[in-house]
């Protein structure tokens, strides 16, 4: 590992005896860490698989005992927590810039969505001026460095590298040490923290159902747009897995990876020799990502793997970094698209369902890349609870829908019926191209809508 220097001075940074002595002196219980939490200011917490369970339960008990309140700012809850349980509804206000499990909590009335690009998550968290930051990390290596691990990328240094912030590290032997480096590294040194809690909670595994026939058909069209040597960005879900399968089946070679999420699909493409990173201009040979989302097999693959390079999401999703690689192909999902090309990837009408995520960052960055391509993928139609079929390509977005990607930025759109290239097309040409890849049952109706 390259020689890194601690950038922050923790509470015992000057203590003699090296990082081992500092570690022992910083050890505290979850209850003591909860007492260290300043309730008069927000607290930022590492999310998803890195949610600190003992601290969560201890802080919930403190809030109930003292009849106190706190604001939590975090990203991507994967399972129920004590702090977000019904008992703490009047004691906790939580903000998130993505909705997954958060959808279940929203009905409680104390969880609120923050519209923000994923790459700006760190800046948003820092803007709340938290006084307590809780980061789940791996055990330290021989030099005293701890990895922020699976979901390191969103709890950026800018959140805790501020005066007056108390940084609590939750050390978990079940979190892998994942390699990083450079100015945007995702490691923490023992000397940088103010308290350490040991909590070997089991990180939540993320699995997706296998792709179905529709996913496979969409993926087949997408794979045709990916040249050998391209640098790809994957999302999550069955479609991403299907794209991976199609890339391998098509015999694609020397693909690179620069993405916000490294998944099991990527691991399998590396093992098959499809992804090598040999043609990348930025960090050649490296699997560049800000999150590791999958199961234990993926965690074992990523642990101490020098090919994996974990970066903060503000860096991976910066379009000026994305475009430093040639032939970037970004693949993102949508919930609906109107006939002018406006993309909604996050709401069902006015109801928040997902999040803005990094879609627009990747749409822009990939098109800035020399030879790059941006692909928006969606099924042509869906069935509601009553079994009625509805088109996802619509004359206009549903009332209250968010525009995740504006029509002026959209390039390729793929469904199971083909690919439409919208870039530089007129509004009439766009509508005609999208109708050609709409579900056949709705094409006539869509044509009538543009002739009115």
PDB file of C-alpha atoms in Angstrom, residues 282-432:
ATOM      1  CA  UNK A 282      -7.676   6.418 -15.606  1.00  0.00           C
ATOM      2  CA  UNK A 283      -6.445   3.832 -13.073  1.00  0.00           C
ATOM      3  CA  UNK A 284      -5.859   1.089 -15.670  1.00  0.00           C
ATOM      4  CA  UNK A 285      -6.418  -2.425 -14.423  1.00  0.00           C
ATOM      5  CA  UNK A 286      -8.386  -1.200 -11.398  1.00  0.00           C
ATOM      6  CA  UNK A 287     -12.012  -1.933 -10.497  1.00  0.00           C
ATOM      7  CA  UNK A 288     -12.968   1.572  -9.412  1.00  0.00           C
ATOM      8  CA  UNK A 289     -16.092   1.872  -7.258  1.00  0.00           C
ATOM      9  CA  UNK A 290     -17.538   3.567  -4.194  1.00  0.00           C
ATOM     10  CA  UNK A 291     -19.806   0.744  -2.921  1.00  0.00           C
ATOM     11  CA  UNK A 292     -19.598  -3.036  -2.680  1.00  0.00           C
ATOM     12  CA  UNK A 293     -23.124  -4.449  -2.909  1.00  0.00           C
ATOM     13  CA  UNK A 294     -23.667  -8.199  -2.889  1.00  0.00           C
ATOM     14  CA  UNK A 295     -23.117 -11.305  -0.789  1.00  0.00           C
ATOM     15  CA  UNK A 296     -20.299 -12.856   1.205  1.00  0.00           C
ATOM     16  CA  UNK A 297     -18.684 -14.284  -1.919  1.00  0.00           C
ATOM     17  CA  UNK A 298     -18.308 -10.764  -3.260  1.00  0.00           C
ATOM     18  CA  UNK A 299     -16.922  -9.526   0.060  1.00  0.00           C
ATOM     19  CA  UNK A 300     -14.296 -12.267  -0.002  1.00  0.00           C
ATOM     20  CA  UNK A 301     -13.410 -11.293  -3.568  1.00  0.00           C
ATOM     21  CA  UNK A 302     -13.009  -7.623  -2.631  1.00  0.00           C
ATOM     22  CA  UNK A 303     -11.108  -8.169   0.640  1.00  0.00           C
ATOM     23  CA  UNK A 304      -7.462  -7.099   0.320  1.00  0.00           C
ATOM     24  CA  UNK A 305      -7.812  -7.368  -3.469  1.00  0.00           C
ATOM     25  CA  UNK A 306      -5.321  -4.919  -5.026  1.00  0.00           C
ATOM     26  CA  UNK A 307      -7.414  -4.849  -8.208  1.00  0.00           C
ATOM     27  CA  UNK A 308     -10.304  -3.240  -6.296  1.00  0.00           C
ATOM     28  CA  UNK A 309      -9.951   0.501  -5.748  1.00  0.00           C
ATOM     29  CA  UNK A 310     -12.518   2.002  -3.388  1.00  0.00           C
ATOM     30  CA  UNK A 311     -13.077   5.739  -3.822  1.00  0.00           C
ATOM     31  CA  UNK A 312     -15.457   8.301  -2.399  1.00  0.00           C
ATOM     32  CA  UNK A 313     -18.630   8.664  -4.423  1.00  0.00           C
ATOM     33  CA  UNK A 314     -17.912  12.351  -4.953  1.00  0.00           C
ATOM     34  CA  UNK A 315     -14.900  11.200  -6.986  1.00  0.00           C
ATOM     35  CA  UNK A 316     -16.346   8.204  -8.840  1.00  0.00           C
ATOM     36  CA  UNK A 317     -19.476  10.113  -9.879  1.00  0.00           C
ATOM     37  CA  UNK A 318     -17.754  13.336 -10.886  1.00  0.00           C
ATOM     38  CA  UNK A 319     -18.406  13.655 -14.644  1.00  0.00           C
ATOM     39  CA  UNK A 320     -14.962  15.197 -15.121  1.00  0.00           C
ATOM     40  CA  UNK A 321     -13.450  11.987 -13.744  1.00  0.00           C
ATOM     41  CA  UNK A 322     -15.839   9.674 -15.583  1.00  0.00           C
ATOM     42  CA  UNK A 323     -14.877  11.138 -18.942  1.00  0.00           C
ATOM     43  CA  UNK A 324     -11.138  10.669 -18.330  1.00  0.00           C
ATOM     44  CA  UNK A 325     -11.666   7.140 -19.647  1.00  0.00           C
ATOM     45  CA  UNK A 326     -12.470   6.608 -23.319  1.00  0.00           C
ATOM     46  CA  UNK A 327     -15.516   4.651 -24.501  1.00  0.00           C
ATOM     47  CA  UNK A 328     -17.425   4.879 -21.237  1.00  0.00           C
ATOM     48  CA  UNK A 329     -20.785   3.108 -21.447  1.00  0.00           C
ATOM     49  CA  UNK A 330     -23.192   3.984 -18.641  1.00  0.00           C
ATOM     50  CA  UNK A 331     -26.298   1.858 -18.056  1.00  0.00           C
ATOM     51  CA  UNK A 332     -29.106   3.233 -15.891  1.00  0.00           C
ATOM     52  CA  UNK A 333     -32.716   2.250 -15.239  1.00  0.00           C
ATOM     53  CA  UNK A 334     -35.894   4.272 -15.572  1.00  0.00           C
ATOM     54  CA  UNK A 335     -39.452   3.958 -14.314  1.00  0.00           C
ATOM     55  CA  UNK A 336     -41.020   5.838 -17.220  1.00  0.00           C
ATOM     56  CA  UNK A 337     -40.062   8.104 -20.093  1.00  0.00           C
ATOM     57  CA  UNK A 338     -42.217  10.539 -22.031  1.00  0.00           C
ATOM     58  CA  UNK A 339     -42.228  10.959 -25.781  1.00  0.00           C
ATOM     59  CA  UNK A 340     -39.888  13.961 -25.641  1.00  0.00           C
ATOM     60  CA  UNK A 341     -37.285  11.919 -23.715  1.00  0.00           C
ATOM     61  CA  UNK A 342     -37.806  13.130 -20.152  1.00  0.00           C
ATOM     62  CA  UNK A 343     -36.790  10.326 -17.756  1.00  0.00           C
ATOM     63  CA  UNK A 344     -38.363   9.582 -14.393  1.00  0.00           C
ATOM     64  CA  UNK A 345     -36.302   7.061 -12.428  1.00  0.00           C
ATOM     65  CA  UNK A 346     -37.432   7.785  -8.880  1.00  0.00           C
ATOM     66  CA  UNK A 347     -41.107   8.502  -8.255  1.00  0.00           C
ATOM     67  CA  UNK A 348     -44.536   6.971  -8.712  1.00  0.00           C
ATOM     68  CA  UNK A 349     -46.456  10.135  -9.404  1.00  0.00           C
ATOM     69  CA  UNK A 350     -45.588  12.413  -6.472  1.00  0.00           C
ATOM     70  CA  UNK A 351     -44.578   9.513  -4.187  1.00  0.00           C
ATOM     71  CA  UNK A 352     -40.855   9.050  -3.734  1.00  0.00           C
ATOM     72  CA  UNK A 353     -39.984   5.453  -4.582  1.00  0.00           C
ATOM     73  CA  UNK A 354     -36.237   5.423  -5.188  1.00  0.00           C
ATOM     74  CA  UNK A 355     -33.842   8.335  -5.499  1.00  0.00           C
ATOM     75  CA  UNK A 356     -32.115  10.622  -7.940  1.00  0.00           C
ATOM     76  CA  UNK A 357     -29.006   8.505  -7.476  1.00  0.00           C
ATOM     77  CA  UNK A 358     -26.101   9.084  -9.819  1.00  0.00           C
ATOM     78  CA  UNK A 359     -28.012   8.750 -13.072  1.00  0.00           C
ATOM     79  CA  UNK A 360     -27.518  12.254 -14.434  1.00  0.00           C
ATOM     80  CA  UNK A 361     -23.861  12.293 -13.361  1.00  0.00           C
ATOM     81  CA  UNK A 362     -23.254   9.166 -15.425  1.00  0.00           C
ATOM     82  CA  UNK A 363     -25.379  10.313 -18.352  1.00  0.00           C
ATOM     83  CA  UNK A 364     -23.291  13.474 -18.615  1.00  0.00           C
ATOM     84  CA  UNK A 365     -19.909  11.902 -17.824  1.00  0.00           C
ATOM     85  CA  UNK A 366     -20.276   9.056 -20.309  1.00  0.00           C
ATOM     86  CA  UNK A 367     -21.264  11.402 -23.124  1.00  0.00           C
ATOM     87  CA  UNK A 368     -18.284  13.627 -22.348  1.00  0.00           C
ATOM     88  CA  UNK A 369     -16.069  10.558 -22.733  1.00  0.00           C
ATOM     89  CA  UNK A 370     -14.415  10.124 -26.126  1.00  0.00           C
ATOM     90  CA  UNK A 371     -16.533   7.485 -27.862  1.00  0.00           C
ATOM     91  CA  UNK A 372     -18.787   7.228 -24.802  1.00  0.00           C
ATOM     92  CA  UNK A 373     -22.441   6.196 -24.715  1.00  0.00           C
ATOM     93  CA  UNK A 374     -25.259   6.731 -22.233  1.00  0.00           C
ATOM     94  CA  UNK A 375     -28.033   4.127 -22.102  1.00  0.00           C
ATOM     95  CA  UNK A 376     -31.345   4.433 -20.264  1.00  0.00           C
ATOM     96  CA  UNK A 377     -33.001   1.025 -19.938  1.00  0.00           C
ATOM     97  CA  UNK A 378     -36.588   0.174 -19.035  1.00  0.00           C
ATOM     98  CA  UNK A 379     -39.258  -2.390 -19.699  1.00  0.00           C
ATOM     99  CA  UNK A 380     -41.754  -1.204 -22.256  1.00  0.00           C
ATOM    100  CA  UNK A 381     -44.728  -1.907 -19.974  1.00  0.00           C
ATOM    101  CA  UNK A 382     -45.796  -3.173 -16.552  1.00  0.00           C
ATOM    102  CA  UNK A 383     -48.866  -4.790 -15.005  1.00  0.00           C
ATOM    103  CA  UNK A 384     -50.627  -3.232 -12.038  1.00  0.00           C
ATOM    104  CA  UNK A 385     -52.027  -5.148  -9.079  1.00  0.00           C
ATOM    105  CA  UNK A 386     -55.157  -5.935 -11.059  1.00  0.00           C
ATOM    106  CA  UNK A 387     -53.174  -7.379 -13.939  1.00  0.00           C
ATOM    107  CA  UNK A 388     -53.838  -4.457 -16.283  1.00  0.00           C
ATOM    108  CA  UNK A 389     -50.988  -3.607 -18.655  1.00  0.00           C
ATOM    109  CA  UNK A 390     -49.623  -0.026 -18.744  1.00  0.00           C
ATOM    110  CA  UNK A 391     -47.018   1.515 -21.020  1.00  0.00           C
ATOM    111  CA  UNK A 392     -43.833   2.910 -19.501  1.00  0.00           C
ATOM    112  CA  UNK A 393     -43.351   5.064 -22.581  1.00  0.00           C
ATOM    113  CA  UNK A 394     -45.990   7.755 -22.161  1.00  0.00           C
ATOM    114  CA  UNK A 395     -47.115  10.929 -23.944  1.00  0.00           C
ATOM    115  CA  UNK A 396     -46.295  12.891 -20.771  1.00  0.00           C
ATOM    116  CA  UNK A 397     -44.984  11.944 -17.352  1.00  0.00           C
ATOM    117  CA  UNK A 398     -47.533  11.197 -14.651  1.00  0.00           C
ATOM    118  CA  UNK A 399     -48.677  14.146 -12.554  1.00  0.00           C
ATOM    119  CA  UNK A 400     -46.166  14.863  -9.825  1.00  0.00           C
ATOM    120  CA  UNK A 401     -43.404  12.758 -11.369  1.00  0.00           C
ATOM    121  CA  UNK A 402     -39.808  13.870 -10.962  1.00  0.00           C
ATOM    122  CA  UNK A 403     -37.601  14.469 -14.002  1.00  0.00           C
ATOM    123  CA  UNK A 404     -34.437  12.583 -13.085  1.00  0.00           C
ATOM    124  CA  UNK A 405     -32.725  13.165 -16.427  1.00  0.00           C
ATOM    125  CA  UNK A 406     -33.833  16.014 -18.703  1.00  0.00           C
ATOM    126  CA  UNK A 407     -34.602  15.259 -22.319  1.00  0.00           C
ATOM    127  CA  UNK A 408     -31.661  17.361 -23.507  1.00  0.00           C
ATOM    128  CA  UNK A 409     -29.234  14.864 -21.927  1.00  0.00           C
ATOM    129  CA  UNK A 410     -30.746  11.549 -23.042  1.00  0.00           C
ATOM    130  CA  UNK A 411     -28.927   9.529 -25.698  1.00  0.00           C
ATOM    131  CA  UNK A 412     -29.868   5.845 -26.064  1.00  0.00           C
ATOM    132  CA  UNK A 413     -33.065   4.321 -24.675  1.00  0.00           C
ATOM    133  CA  UNK A 414     -33.393   0.525 -24.631  1.00  0.00           C
ATOM    134  CA  UNK A 415     -36.441  -1.688 -24.091  1.00  0.00           C
ATOM    135  CA  UNK A 416     -37.062  -5.323 -24.957  1.00  0.00           C
ATOM    136  CA  UNK A 417     -38.170  -4.110 -28.410  1.00  0.00           C
ATOM    137  CA  UNK A 418     -34.980  -2.353 -29.415  1.00  0.00           C
ATOM    138  CA  UNK A 419     -32.914   0.809 -29.000  1.00  0.00           C
ATOM    139  CA  UNK A 420     -33.812   4.417 -29.784  1.00  0.00           C
ATOM    140  CA  UNK A 421     -31.053   6.998 -30.275  1.00  0.00           C
ATOM    141  CA  UNK A 422     -32.550  10.350 -29.239  1.00  0.00           C
ATOM    142  CA  UNK A 423     -29.500  12.568 -29.306  1.00  0.00           C
ATOM    143  CA  UNK A 424     -29.960  15.645 -31.489  1.00  0.00           C
ATOM    144  CA  UNK A 425     -33.366  14.433 -32.696  1.00  0.00           C
ATOM    145  CA  UNK A 426     -36.318  16.808 -32.946  1.00  0.00           C
ATOM    146  CA  UNK A 427     -39.242  16.274 -30.586  1.00  0.00           C
ATOM    147  CA  UNK A 428     -41.205  14.632 -33.403  1.00  0.00           C
ATOM    148  CA  UNK A 429     -38.301  12.339 -34.327  1.00  0.00           C
ATOM    149  CA  UNK A 430     -37.838  11.445 -30.670  1.00  0.00           C
ATOM    150  CA  UNK A 431     -41.462  10.480 -30.293  1.00  0.00           C
ATOM    151  CA  UNK A 432     -41.354   8.350 -33.434  1.00  0.00           C
TER     152      UNK A 432
END
